[in-house]
mmCIF file of C-alpha atoms in Angstrom:
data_model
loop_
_atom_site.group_PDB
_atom_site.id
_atom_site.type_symbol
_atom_site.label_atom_id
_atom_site.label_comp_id
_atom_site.label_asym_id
_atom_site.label_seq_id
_atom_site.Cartn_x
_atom_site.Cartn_y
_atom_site.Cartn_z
ATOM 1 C CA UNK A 286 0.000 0.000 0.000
ATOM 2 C CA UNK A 287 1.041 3.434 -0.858
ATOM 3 C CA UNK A 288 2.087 5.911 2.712
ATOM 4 C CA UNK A 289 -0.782 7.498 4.246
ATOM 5 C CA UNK A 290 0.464 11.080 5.137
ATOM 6 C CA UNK A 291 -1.960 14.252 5.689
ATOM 7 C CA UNK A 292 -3.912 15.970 3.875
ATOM 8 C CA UNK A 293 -1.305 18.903 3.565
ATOM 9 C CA UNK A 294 1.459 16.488 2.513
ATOM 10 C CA UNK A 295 -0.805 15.095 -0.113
ATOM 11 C CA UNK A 296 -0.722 18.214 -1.852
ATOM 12 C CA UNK A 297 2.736 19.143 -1.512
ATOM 13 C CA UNK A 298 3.581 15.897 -3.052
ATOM 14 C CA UNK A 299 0.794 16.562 -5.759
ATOM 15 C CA UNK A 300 1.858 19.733 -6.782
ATOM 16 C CA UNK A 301 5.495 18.419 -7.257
ATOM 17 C CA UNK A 302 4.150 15.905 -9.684
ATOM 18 C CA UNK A 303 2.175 18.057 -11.249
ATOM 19 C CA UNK A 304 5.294 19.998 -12.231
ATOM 20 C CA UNK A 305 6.573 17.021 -14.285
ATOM 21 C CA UNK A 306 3.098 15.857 -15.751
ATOM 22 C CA UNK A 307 2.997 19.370 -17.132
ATOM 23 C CA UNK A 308 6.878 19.118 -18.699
ATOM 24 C CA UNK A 309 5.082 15.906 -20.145
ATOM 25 C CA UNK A 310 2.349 17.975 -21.686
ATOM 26 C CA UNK A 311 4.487 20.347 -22.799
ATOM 27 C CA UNK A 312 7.045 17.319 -24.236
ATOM 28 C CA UNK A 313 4.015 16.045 -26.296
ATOM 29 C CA UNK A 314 3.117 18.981 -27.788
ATOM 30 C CA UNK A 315 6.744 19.517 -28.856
ATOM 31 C CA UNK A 316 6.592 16.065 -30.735
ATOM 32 C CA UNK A 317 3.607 16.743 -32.138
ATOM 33 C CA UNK A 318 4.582 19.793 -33.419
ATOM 34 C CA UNK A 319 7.500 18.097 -35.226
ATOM 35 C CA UNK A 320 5.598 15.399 -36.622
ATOM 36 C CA UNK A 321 3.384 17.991 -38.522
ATOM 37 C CA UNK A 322 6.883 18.855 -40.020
ATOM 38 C CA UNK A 323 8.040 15.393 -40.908
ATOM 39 C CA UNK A 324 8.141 14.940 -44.994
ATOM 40 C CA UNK A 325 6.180 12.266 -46.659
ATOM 41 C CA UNK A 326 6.488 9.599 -49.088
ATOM 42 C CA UNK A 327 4.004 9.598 -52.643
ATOM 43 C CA UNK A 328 1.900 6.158 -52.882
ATOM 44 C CA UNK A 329 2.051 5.324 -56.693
ATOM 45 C CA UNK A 330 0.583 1.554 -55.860
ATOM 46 C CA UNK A 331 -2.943 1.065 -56.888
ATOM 47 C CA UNK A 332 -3.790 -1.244 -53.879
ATOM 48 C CA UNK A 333 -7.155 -3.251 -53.562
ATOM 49 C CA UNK A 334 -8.802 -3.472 -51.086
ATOM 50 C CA UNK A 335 -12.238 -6.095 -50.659
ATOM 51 C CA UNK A 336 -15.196 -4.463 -49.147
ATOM 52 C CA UNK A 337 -18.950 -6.054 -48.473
ATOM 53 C CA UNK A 338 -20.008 -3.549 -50.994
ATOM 54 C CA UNK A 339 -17.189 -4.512 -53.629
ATOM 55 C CA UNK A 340 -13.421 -3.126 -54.043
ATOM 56 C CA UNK A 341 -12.295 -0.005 -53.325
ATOM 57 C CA UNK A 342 -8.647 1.604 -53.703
ATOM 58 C CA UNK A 343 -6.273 3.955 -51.129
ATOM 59 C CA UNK A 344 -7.848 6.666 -52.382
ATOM 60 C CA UNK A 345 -11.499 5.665 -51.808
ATOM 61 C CA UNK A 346 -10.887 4.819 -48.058
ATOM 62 C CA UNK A 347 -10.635 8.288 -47.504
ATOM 63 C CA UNK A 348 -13.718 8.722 -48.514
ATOM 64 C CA UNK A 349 -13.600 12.388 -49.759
ATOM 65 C CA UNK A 350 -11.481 13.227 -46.573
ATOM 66 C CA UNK A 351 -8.001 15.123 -46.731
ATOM 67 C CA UNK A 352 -6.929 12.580 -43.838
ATOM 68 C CA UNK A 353 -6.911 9.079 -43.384
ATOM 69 C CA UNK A 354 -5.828 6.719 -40.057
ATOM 70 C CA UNK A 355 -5.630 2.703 -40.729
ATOM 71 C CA UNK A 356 -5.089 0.687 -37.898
ATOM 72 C CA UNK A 357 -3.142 -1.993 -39.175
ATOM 73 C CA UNK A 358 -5.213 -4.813 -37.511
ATOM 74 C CA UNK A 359 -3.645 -8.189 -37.436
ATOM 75 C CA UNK A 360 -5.962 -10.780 -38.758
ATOM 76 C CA UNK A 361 -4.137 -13.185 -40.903
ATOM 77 C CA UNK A 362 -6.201 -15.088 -43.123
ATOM 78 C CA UNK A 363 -6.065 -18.369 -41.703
ATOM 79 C CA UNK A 364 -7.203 -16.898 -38.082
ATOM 80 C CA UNK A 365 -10.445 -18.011 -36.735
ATOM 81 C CA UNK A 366 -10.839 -14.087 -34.468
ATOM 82 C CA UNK A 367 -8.391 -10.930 -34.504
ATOM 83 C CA UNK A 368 -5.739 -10.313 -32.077
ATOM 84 C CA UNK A 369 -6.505 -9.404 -28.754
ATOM 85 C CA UNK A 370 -4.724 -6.638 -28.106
ATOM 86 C CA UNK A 371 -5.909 -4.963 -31.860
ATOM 87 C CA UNK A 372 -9.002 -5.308 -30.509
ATOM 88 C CA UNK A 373 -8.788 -3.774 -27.189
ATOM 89 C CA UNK A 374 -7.359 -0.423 -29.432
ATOM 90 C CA UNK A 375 -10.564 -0.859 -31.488
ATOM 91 C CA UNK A 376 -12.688 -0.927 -28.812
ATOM 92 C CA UNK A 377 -11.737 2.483 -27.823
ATOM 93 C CA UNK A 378 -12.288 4.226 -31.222
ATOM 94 C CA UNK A 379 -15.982 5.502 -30.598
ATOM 95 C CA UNK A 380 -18.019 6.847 -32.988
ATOM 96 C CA UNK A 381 -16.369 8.437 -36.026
ATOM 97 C CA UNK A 382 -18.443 11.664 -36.742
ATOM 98 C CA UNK A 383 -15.494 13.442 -34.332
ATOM 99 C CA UNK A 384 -12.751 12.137 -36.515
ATOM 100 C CA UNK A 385 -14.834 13.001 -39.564
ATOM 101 C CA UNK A 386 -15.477 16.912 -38.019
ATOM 102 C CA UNK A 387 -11.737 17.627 -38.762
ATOM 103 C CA UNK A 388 -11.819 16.077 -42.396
ATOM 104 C CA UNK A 389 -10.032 13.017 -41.102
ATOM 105 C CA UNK A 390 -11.435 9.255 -41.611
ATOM 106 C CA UNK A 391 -10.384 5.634 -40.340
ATOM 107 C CA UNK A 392 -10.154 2.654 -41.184
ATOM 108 C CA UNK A 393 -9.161 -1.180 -39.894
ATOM 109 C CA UNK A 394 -6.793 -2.975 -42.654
ATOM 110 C CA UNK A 395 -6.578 -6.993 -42.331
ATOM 111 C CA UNK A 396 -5.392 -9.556 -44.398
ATOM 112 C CA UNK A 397 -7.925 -11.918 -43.648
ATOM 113 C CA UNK A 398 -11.245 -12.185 -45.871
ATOM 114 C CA UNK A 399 -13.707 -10.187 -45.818
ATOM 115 C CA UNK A 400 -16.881 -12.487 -44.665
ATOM 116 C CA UNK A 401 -14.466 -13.404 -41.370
ATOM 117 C CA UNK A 402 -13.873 -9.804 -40.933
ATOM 118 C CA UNK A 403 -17.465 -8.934 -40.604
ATOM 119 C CA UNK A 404 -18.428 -11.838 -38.914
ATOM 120 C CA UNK A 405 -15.583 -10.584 -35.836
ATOM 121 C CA UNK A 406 -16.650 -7.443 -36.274
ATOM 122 C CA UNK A 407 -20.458 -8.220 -35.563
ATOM 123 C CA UNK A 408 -19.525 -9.922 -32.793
ATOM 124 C CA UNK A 409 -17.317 -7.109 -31.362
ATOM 125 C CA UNK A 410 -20.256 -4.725 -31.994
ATOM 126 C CA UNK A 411 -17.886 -2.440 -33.598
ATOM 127 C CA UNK A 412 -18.938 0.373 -36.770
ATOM 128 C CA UNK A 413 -15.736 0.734 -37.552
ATOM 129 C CA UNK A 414 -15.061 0.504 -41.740
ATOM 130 C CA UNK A 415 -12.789 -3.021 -41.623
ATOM 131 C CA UNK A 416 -11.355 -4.125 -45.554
ATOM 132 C CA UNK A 417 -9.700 -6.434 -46.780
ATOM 133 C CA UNK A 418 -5.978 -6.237 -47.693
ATOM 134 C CA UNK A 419 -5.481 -9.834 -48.590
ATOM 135 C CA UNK A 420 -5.044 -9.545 -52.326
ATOM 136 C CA UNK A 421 -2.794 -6.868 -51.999
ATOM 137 C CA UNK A 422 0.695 -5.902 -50.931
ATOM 138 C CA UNK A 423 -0.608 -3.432 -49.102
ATOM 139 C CA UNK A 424 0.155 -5.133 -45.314
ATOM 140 C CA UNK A 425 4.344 -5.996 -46.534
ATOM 141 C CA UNK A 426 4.771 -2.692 -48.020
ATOM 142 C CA UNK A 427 3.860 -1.182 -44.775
ATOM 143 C CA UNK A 428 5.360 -3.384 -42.569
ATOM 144 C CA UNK A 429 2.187 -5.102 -41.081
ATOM 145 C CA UNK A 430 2.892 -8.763 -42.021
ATOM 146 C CA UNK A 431 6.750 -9.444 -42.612
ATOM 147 C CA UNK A 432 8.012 -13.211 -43.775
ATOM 148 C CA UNK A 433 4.279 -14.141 -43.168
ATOM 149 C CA UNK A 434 3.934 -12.513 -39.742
ATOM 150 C CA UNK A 435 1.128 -10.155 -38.696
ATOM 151 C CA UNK A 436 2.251 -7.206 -36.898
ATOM 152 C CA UNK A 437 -0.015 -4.247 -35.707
ATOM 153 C CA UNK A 438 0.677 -0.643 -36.609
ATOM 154 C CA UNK A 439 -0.796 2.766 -37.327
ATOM 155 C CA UNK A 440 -0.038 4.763 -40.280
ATOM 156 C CA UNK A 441 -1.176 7.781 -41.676
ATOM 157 C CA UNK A 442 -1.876 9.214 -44.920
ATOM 158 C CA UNK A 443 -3.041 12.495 -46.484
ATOM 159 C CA UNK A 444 -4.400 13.301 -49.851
ATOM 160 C CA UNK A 445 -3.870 16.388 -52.096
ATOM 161 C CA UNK A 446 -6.645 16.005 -55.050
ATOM 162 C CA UNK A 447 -6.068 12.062 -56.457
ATOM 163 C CA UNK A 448 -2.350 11.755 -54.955
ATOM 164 C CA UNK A 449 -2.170 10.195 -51.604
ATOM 165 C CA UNK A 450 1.235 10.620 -49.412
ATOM 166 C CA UNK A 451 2.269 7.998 -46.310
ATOM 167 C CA UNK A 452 2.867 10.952 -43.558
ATOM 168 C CA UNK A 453 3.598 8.724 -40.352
ATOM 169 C CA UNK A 454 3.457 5.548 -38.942
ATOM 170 C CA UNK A 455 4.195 3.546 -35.542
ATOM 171 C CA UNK A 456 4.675 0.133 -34.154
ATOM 172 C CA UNK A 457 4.864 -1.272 -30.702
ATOM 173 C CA UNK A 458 4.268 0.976 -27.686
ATOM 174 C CA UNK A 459 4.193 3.858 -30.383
ATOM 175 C CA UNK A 460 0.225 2.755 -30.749
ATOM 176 C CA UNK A 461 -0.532 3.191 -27.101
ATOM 177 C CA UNK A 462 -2.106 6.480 -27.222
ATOM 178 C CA UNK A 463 -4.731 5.163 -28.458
ATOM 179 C CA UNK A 464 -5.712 2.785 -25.592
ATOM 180 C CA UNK A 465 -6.859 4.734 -23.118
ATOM 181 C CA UNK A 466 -6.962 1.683 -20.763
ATOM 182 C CA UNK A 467 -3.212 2.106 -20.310
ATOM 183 C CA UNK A 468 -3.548 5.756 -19.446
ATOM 184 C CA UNK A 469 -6.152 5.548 -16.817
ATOM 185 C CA UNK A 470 -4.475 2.183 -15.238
ATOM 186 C CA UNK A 471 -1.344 4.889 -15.217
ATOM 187 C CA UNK A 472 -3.126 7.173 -12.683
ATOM 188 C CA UNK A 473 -3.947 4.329 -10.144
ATOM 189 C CA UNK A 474 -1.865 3.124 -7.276
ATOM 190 C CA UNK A 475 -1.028 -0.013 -8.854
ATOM 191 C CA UNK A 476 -0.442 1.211 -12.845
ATOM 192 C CA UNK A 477 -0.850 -1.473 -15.369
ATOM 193 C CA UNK A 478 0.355 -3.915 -13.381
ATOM 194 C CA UNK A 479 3.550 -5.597 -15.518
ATOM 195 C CA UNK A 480 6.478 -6.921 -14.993
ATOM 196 C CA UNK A 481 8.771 -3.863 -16.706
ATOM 197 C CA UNK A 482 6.728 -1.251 -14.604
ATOM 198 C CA UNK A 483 9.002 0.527 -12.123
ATOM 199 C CA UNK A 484 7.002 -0.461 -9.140
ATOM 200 C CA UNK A 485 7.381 -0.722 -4.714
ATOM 201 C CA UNK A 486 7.979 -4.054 -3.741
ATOM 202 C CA UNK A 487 4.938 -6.738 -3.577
ATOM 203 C CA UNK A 488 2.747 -4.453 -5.821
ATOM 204 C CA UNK A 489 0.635 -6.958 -8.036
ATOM 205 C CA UNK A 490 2.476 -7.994 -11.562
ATOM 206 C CA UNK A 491 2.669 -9.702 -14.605
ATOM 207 C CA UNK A 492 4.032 -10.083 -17.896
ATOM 208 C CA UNK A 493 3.080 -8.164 -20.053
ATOM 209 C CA UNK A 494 -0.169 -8.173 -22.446
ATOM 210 C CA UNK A 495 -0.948 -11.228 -20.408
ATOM 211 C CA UNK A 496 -3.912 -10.361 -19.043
ATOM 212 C CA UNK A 497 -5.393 -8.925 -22.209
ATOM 213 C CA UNK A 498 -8.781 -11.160 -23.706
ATOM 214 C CA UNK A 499 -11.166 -10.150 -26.036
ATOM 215 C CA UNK A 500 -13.807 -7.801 -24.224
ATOM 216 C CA UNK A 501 -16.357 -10.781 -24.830
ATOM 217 C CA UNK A 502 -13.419 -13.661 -23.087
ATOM 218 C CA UNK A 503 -12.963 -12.216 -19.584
#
């Protein structure tokens, strides 16, 4: 258990951490910043993409948008459900319309087909727009499956008339940001709870992603 101290020594220790959560704020918006500066690469591939509706290309998944996001979801054909911890990020993306206020849309991207897609997807209750990548380079070009492998990732594109331009994209912890599990476990006394996390001796902990299930599988 964390020291119990007084009220007044709460806040004293409060405000001192409140001194480096605001560096952090200030950190962030510094990166940010930057990353509206990086340069970008031109997309000359006509990827295909497999829809309910029918095929659509790079450019139609914006969907008359300036912006796109594609969560690189890993769902490799042969899978029977998606991975665990792609799902936990979709299940915070809520409805779109906010996205779509600032001229920006998203998408899922999976290799797998597109009746298991929806068939996951109705069971995850999601709205989200999920296609098909499977019959396209579209997941080894961008790193999301190498030598056969899924791996989940975020990139981001932007469109100026018919060309499209790869601005940014992140693997690994980079995609935390957008579980906002992991930021509200930070604020409590015992964090996420894993085995790298600098915690006081005999706090609860385990390896990492462990604990993670479909929302549906806990």
């Amino acid at each position: 258990m964390p020291p119990v101290v007084s009220r007044a020594e709460w806040e004293k220790a409060r405000a001192d951490l409140l001194v480096r959560e605001k560096e952090l704020t200030r950190l962030k918006d510094s990166v940010s910043a930057a990353r509206r500066r990086l340069p970008m690469v031109q997309i000359d591939a006509a990827y295909a993409f497999d829809t309910e509706s029918g095929p659509l290309s790079l450019l139609d998944l914006f969907d008359g948008r300036r912006q796109l996001i594609v969560q690189h979801f890993m769902f490799a054909p042969d899978w029977d459900e998606g991975c665990a911890g792609c799902s936990m990020m979709a299940d915070h993306i809520g409805p779109l319309s906010h996205l779509h206020a600032k001229d920006t849309s998203f998408v899922l991207v999976s290799r797998a087909p597109v009746g298991k897609l929806v068939a996951f997807k109705d069971r995850m209750g999601w709205e989200l727009p999920w296609v098909s990548s499977g019959r396209s380079t579209f997941n080894e070009d961008f790193g999301a499956t190498v030598d056969g492998e899924e791996r989940h990732s975020i990139s981001v594109f932007l469109r100026d008339g018919d060309r499209v331009f790869h601005t940014w994209q992140t693997f690994g912890r980079g995609e935390e940001p957008f579980m906002l599990v992991f930021d509200l476990l930070d604020l409590t006394p015992y964090g996420r709870q894993e085995t790298w996390e600098d915690s006081p001796p005999g706090w609860p902990q385990q390896p990492p992603y462990d604990w993670m299930r479909l929302h549906d599988a806990y």
